Short mmCIF file of C-alpha atoms and ligand atoms in Angstrom, two decimals:
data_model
loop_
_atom_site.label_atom_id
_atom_site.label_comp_id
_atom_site.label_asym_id
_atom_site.label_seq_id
_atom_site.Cartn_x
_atom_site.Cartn_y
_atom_site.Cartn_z
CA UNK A 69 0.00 0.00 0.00
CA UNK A 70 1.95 3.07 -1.01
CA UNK A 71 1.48 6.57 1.62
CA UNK A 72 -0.08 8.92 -0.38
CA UNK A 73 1.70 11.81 -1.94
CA UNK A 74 0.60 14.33 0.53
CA UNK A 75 2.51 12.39 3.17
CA UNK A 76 5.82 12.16 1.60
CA UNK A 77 8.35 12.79 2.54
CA UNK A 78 8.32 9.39 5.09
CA UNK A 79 11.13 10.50 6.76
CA UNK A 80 13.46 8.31 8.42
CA UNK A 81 14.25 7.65 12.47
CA UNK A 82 17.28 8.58 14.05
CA UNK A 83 18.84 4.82 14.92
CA UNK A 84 21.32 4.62 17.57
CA UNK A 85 22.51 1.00 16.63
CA UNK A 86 22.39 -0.33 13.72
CA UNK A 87 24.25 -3.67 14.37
CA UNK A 88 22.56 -6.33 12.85
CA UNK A 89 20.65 -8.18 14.93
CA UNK A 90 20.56 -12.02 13.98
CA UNK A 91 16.52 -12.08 12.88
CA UNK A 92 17.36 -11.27 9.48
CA UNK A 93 15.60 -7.72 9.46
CA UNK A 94 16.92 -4.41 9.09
CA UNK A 95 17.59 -2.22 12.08
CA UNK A 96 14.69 0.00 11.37
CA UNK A 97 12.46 -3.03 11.68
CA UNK A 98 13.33 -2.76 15.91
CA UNK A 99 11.84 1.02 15.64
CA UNK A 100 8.66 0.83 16.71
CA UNK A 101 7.83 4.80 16.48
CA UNK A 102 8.64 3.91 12.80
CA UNK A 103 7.06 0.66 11.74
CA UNK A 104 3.25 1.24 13.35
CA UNK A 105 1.36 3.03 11.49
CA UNK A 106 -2.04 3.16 10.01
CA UNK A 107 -3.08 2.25 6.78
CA UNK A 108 -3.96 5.18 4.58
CA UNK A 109 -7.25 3.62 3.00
CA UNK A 110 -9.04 1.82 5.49
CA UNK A 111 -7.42 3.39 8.49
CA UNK A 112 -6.44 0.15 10.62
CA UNK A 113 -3.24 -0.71 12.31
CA UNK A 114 0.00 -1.37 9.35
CA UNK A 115 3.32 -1.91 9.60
CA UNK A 116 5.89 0.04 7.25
CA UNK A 117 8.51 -1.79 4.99
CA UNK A 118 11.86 -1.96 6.94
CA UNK A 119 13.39 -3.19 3.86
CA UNK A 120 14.34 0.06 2.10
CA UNK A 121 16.79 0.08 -0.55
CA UNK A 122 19.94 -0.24 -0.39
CA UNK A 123 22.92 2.08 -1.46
CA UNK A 124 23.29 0.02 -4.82
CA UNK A 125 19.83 1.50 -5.90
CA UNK A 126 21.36 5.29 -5.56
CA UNK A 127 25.19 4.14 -6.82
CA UNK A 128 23.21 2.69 -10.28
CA UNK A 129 22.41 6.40 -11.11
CA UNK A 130 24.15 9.03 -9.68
CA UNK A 131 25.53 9.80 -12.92
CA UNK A 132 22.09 11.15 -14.21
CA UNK A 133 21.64 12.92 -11.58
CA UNK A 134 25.27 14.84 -11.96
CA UNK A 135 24.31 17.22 -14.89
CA UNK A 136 21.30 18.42 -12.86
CA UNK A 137 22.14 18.52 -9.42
CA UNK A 138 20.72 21.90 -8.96
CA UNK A 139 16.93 20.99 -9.61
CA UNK A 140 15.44 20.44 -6.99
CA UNK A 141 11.99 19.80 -7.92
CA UNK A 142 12.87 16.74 -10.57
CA UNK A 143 15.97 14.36 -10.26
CA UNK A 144 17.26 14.87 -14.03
CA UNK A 145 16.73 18.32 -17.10
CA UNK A 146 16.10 15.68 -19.80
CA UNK A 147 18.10 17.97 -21.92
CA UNK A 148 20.69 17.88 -19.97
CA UNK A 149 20.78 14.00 -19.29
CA UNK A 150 20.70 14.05 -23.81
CA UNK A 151 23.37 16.41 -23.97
CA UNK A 152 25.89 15.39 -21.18
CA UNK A 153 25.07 11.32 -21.49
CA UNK A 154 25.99 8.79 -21.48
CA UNK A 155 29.69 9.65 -20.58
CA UNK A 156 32.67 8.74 -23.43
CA UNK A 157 34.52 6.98 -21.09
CA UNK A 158 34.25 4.96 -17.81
CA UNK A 159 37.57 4.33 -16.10
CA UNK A 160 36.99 2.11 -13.12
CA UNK A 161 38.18 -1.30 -11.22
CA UNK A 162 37.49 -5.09 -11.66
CA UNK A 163 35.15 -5.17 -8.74
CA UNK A 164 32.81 -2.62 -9.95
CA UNK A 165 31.81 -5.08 -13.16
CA UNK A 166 29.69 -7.29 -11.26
CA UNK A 167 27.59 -4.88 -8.91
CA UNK A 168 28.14 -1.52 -9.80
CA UNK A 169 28.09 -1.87 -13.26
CA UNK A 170 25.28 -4.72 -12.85
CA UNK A 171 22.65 -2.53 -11.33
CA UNK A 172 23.20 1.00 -13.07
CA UNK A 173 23.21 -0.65 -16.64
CA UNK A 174 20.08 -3.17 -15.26
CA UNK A 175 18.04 0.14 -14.45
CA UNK A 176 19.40 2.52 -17.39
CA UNK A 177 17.68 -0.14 -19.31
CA UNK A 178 14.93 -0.40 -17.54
CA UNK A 179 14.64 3.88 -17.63
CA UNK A 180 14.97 3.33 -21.01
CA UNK A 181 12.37 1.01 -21.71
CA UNK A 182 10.28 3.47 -19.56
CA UNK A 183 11.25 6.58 -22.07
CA UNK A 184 12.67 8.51 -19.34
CA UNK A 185 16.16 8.24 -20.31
CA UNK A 186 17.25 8.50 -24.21
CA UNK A 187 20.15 5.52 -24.28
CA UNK A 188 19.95 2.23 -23.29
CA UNK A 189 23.87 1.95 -22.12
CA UNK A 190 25.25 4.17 -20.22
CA UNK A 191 29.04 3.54 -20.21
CA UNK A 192 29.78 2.77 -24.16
CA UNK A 193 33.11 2.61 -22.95
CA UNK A 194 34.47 0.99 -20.41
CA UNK A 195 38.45 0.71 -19.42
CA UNK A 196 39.27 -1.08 -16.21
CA UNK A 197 43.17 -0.80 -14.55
CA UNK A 198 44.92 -3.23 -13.03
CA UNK A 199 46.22 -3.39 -9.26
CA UNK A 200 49.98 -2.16 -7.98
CA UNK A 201 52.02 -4.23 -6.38
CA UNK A 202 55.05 -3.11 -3.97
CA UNK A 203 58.27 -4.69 -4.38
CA UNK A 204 56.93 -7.85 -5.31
CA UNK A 205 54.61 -8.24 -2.94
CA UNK A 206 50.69 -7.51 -3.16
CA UNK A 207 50.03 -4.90 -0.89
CA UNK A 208 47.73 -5.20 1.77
CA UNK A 209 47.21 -3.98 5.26
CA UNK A 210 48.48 -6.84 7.46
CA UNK A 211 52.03 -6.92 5.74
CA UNK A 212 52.07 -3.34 6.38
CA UNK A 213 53.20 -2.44 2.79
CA UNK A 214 50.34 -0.38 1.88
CA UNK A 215 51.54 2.75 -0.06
CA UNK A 216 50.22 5.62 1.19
CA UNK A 217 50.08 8.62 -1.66
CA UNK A 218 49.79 11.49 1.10
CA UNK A 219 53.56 10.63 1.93
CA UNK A 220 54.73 10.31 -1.15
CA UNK A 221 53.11 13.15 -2.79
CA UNK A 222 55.10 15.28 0.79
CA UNK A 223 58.29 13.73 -0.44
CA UNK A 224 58.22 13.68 -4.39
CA UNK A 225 55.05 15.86 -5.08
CA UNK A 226 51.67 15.04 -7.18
CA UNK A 227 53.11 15.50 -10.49
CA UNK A 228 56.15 12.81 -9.92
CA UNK A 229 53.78 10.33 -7.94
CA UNK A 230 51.41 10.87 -10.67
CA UNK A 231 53.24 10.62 -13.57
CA UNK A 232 55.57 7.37 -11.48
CA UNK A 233 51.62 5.64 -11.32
CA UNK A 234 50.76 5.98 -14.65
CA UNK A 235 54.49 4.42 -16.06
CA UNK A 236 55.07 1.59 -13.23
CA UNK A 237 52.61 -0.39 -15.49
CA UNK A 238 50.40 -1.20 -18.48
CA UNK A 239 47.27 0.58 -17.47
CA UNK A 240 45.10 -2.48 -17.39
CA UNK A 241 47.52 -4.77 -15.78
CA UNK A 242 49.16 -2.73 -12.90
CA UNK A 243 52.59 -2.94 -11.96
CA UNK A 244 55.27 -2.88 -9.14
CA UNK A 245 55.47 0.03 -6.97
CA UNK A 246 59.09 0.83 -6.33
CA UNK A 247 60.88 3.66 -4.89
CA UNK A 248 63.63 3.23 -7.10
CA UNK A 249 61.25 3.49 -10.34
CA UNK A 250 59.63 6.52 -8.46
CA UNK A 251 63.04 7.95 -8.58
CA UNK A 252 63.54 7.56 -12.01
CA UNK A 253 60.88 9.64 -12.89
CA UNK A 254 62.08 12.43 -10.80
CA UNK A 255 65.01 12.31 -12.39
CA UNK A 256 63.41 12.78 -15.87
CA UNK A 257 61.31 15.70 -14.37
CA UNK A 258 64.75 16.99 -13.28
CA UNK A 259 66.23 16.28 -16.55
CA UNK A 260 63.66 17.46 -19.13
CA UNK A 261 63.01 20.82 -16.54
CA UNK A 262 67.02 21.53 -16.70
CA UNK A 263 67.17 21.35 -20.40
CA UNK A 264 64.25 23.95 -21.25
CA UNK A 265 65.31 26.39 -18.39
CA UNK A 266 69.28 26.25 -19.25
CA UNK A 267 69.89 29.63 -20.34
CA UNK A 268 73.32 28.47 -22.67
CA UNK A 269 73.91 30.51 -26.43
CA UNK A 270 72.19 28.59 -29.25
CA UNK A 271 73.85 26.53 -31.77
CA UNK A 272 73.63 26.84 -35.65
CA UNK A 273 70.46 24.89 -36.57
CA UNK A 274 69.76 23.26 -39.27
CA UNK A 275 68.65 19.81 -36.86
CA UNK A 276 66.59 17.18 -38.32
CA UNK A 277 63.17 17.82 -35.89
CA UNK A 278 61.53 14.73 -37.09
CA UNK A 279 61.80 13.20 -33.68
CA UNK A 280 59.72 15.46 -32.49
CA UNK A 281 56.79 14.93 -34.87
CA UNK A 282 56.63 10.82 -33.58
CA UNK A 283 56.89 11.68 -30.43
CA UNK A 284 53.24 14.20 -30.63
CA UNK A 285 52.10 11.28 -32.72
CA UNK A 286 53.45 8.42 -30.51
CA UNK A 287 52.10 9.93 -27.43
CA UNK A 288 49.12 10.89 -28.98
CA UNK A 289 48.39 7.45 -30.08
CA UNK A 290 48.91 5.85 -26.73
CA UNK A 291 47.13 7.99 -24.68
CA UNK A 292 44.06 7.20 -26.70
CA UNK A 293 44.85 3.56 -26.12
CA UNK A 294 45.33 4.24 -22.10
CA UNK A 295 49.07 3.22 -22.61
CA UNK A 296 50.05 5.81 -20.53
CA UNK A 297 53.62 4.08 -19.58
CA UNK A 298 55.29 3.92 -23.23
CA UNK A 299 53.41 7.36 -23.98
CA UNK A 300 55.86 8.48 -20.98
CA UNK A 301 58.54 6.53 -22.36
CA UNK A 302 58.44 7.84 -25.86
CA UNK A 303 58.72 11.41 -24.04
CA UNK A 304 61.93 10.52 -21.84
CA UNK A 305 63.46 9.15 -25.52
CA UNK A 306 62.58 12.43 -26.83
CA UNK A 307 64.13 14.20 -24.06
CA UNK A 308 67.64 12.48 -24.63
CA UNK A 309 67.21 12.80 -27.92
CA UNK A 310 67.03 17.00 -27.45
CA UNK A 311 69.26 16.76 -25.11
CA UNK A 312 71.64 15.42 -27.30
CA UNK A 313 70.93 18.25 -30.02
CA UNK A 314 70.35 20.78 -27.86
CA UNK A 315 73.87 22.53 -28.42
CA UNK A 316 73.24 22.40 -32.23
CA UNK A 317 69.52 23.54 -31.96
CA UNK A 318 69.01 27.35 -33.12
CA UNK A 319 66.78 29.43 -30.74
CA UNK A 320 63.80 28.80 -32.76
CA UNK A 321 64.41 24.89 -32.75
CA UNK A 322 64.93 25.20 -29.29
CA UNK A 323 61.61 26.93 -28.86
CA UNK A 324 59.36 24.47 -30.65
CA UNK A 325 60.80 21.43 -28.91
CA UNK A 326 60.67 22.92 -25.98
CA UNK A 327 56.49 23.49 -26.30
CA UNK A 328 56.01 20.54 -27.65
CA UNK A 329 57.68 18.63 -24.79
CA UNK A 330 55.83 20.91 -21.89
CA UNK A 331 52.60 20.28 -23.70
CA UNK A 332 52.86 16.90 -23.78
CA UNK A 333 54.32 16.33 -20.46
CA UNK A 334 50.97 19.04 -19.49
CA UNK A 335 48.45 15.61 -19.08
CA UNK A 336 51.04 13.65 -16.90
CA UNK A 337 52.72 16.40 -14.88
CA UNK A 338 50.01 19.61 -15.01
CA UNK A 339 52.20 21.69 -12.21
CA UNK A 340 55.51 21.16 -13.80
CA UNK A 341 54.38 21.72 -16.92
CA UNK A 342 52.85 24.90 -16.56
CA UNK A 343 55.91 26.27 -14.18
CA UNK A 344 58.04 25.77 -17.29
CA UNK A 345 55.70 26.90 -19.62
CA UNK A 346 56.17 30.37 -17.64
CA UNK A 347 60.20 30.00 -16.71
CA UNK A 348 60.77 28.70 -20.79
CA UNK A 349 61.25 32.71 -22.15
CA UNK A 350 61.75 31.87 -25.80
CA UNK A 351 58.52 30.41 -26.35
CA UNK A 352 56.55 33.46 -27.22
CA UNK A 353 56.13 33.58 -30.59
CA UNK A 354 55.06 29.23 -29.83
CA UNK A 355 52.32 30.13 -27.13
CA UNK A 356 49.96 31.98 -29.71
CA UNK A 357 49.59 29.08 -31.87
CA UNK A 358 49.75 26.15 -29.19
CA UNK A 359 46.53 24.72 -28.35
CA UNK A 360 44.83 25.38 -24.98
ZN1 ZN B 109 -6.17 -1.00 4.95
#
């Protein structure tokens, strides 16, 4: 028997424990303020439903509620649910696939069917990543090797711990968590950030820049294909390649390399990339025809 509209909201009790309790029924079902009511046609004694759903239900469609999470009077702007959904890309783990994704695809569908919701699937895309390891060993909390980011991100900063997560491993495979790796990507940071800020006279020109154009395509190519780690590789090959040159590069060879390296370090490294975007002087005549 549903409460009529002109009741609703039924609001919830405040529950002081909500251990469960061994009969198999929800905490709320021990409320009795809550569960005895009267029913709203014939006016006798009724019990409410205890068994009100569960977080799943909410977790299978946030996401149309995200575009229009300032209405308050309707839970989606069909216009905006058509123009923002469904989303290009869902990045997620293993363990969402068989609940998560289970239940928000089950009632997109069944939205769908209903006409309130113009697609039937709403993540087209799906990529999921694989888990780190440390040292070898799977991580976990009783062998007291879980990596905590906060501390590394104090010692190293985002940008290195960042960048160091997205190389250690093929995207959806994972990979070994090492501080020794870790500190081979600082050392490229270091390496790359020295070479565009070295204020030394140019050299003659004339260098073949080819290198440069397969690195934009190389890295290009694989972050479309979520291979961030050779993307990153391909642009540490390109830095010792231009550091190699570098002392035969004119001022205007220096300047295109040295935008094309800081924009496409830019979606690994944001902060270091935009620090020598500013400190790289020469690039002036670059930044009016670089994207973004
Ligand atoms: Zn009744």
């Amino acid at each position: 028997m549903p409460v009529p509209e002109d009741q609703l909201p039924v609001l919830l009790p405040a529950v002081e424990d909500f251990r469960p309790t061994g009969t198999g029924l929800s905490p709320l079902a021990a409320v009795a303020s809550f569960v005895e009511t009267r029913c709203p046609t014939c006016g006798e004694p009724a019990q409410r439903e205890t068994d009100v759903s569960d977080t799943f239900l909410d977790s299978a469609w946030y996401f149309l509620r995200y575009p229009s999470s300032q209405d308050a009077d309707r839970p989606w702007d069909p216009e905006r649910t058509s123009a923002w959904l469904p989303v290009d890309l869902y990045a997620g783990g293993r363990e969402h696939v068989m609940r998560h994704h289970l239940y928000a695809r089950f009632l997109t569908r069944a939205l769908h069917d209903l006409g309130l919701v113009p697609f039937a699937e709403p993540f087209p895309r799906l990529r999921l990543h694989g888990l780190l390891i440390q040292e070898g060993a799977k991580m976990s909390k009783s062998r007291g090797n879980v990596v905590n980011p906060d501390d590394y991100i104090e010692r190293v900063g985002a940008d290195n711990l960042r960048m160091y997560l997205l190389f250690c491993g093929a995207w959806e495979e994972g990979g070994d968590f090492s501080d020794k790796g870790l500190m081979g990507i600082v050392r490229f940071g270091r390496r790359l950030s020295s070479l565009i800020v070295r204020d030394v006279e140019p050299g003659n020109g004339g260098v073949d820049l080819s290198p440069l154009d397969r690195v934009v395509a190389r890295v290009e190519h694989d972050i479309e294909r979520f291979k961030f780690n050779t993307a990153i590789s391909g642009l540490m090959e390109a830095t010792n390649w231009a550091a190699g040159s570098w002392a035969s590069m004119s001022a205007d060879e220096r300047s295109r390399v040295s935008a094309t390296l800081i924009l496409l370090l830019a979606p690994f490294a944001p902060h270091l990339a935009e620090e020598l975007w500013e400190r790289s002087v020469q690039l002036t005549a670059l930044t009016t025809r670089a994207p973004g």
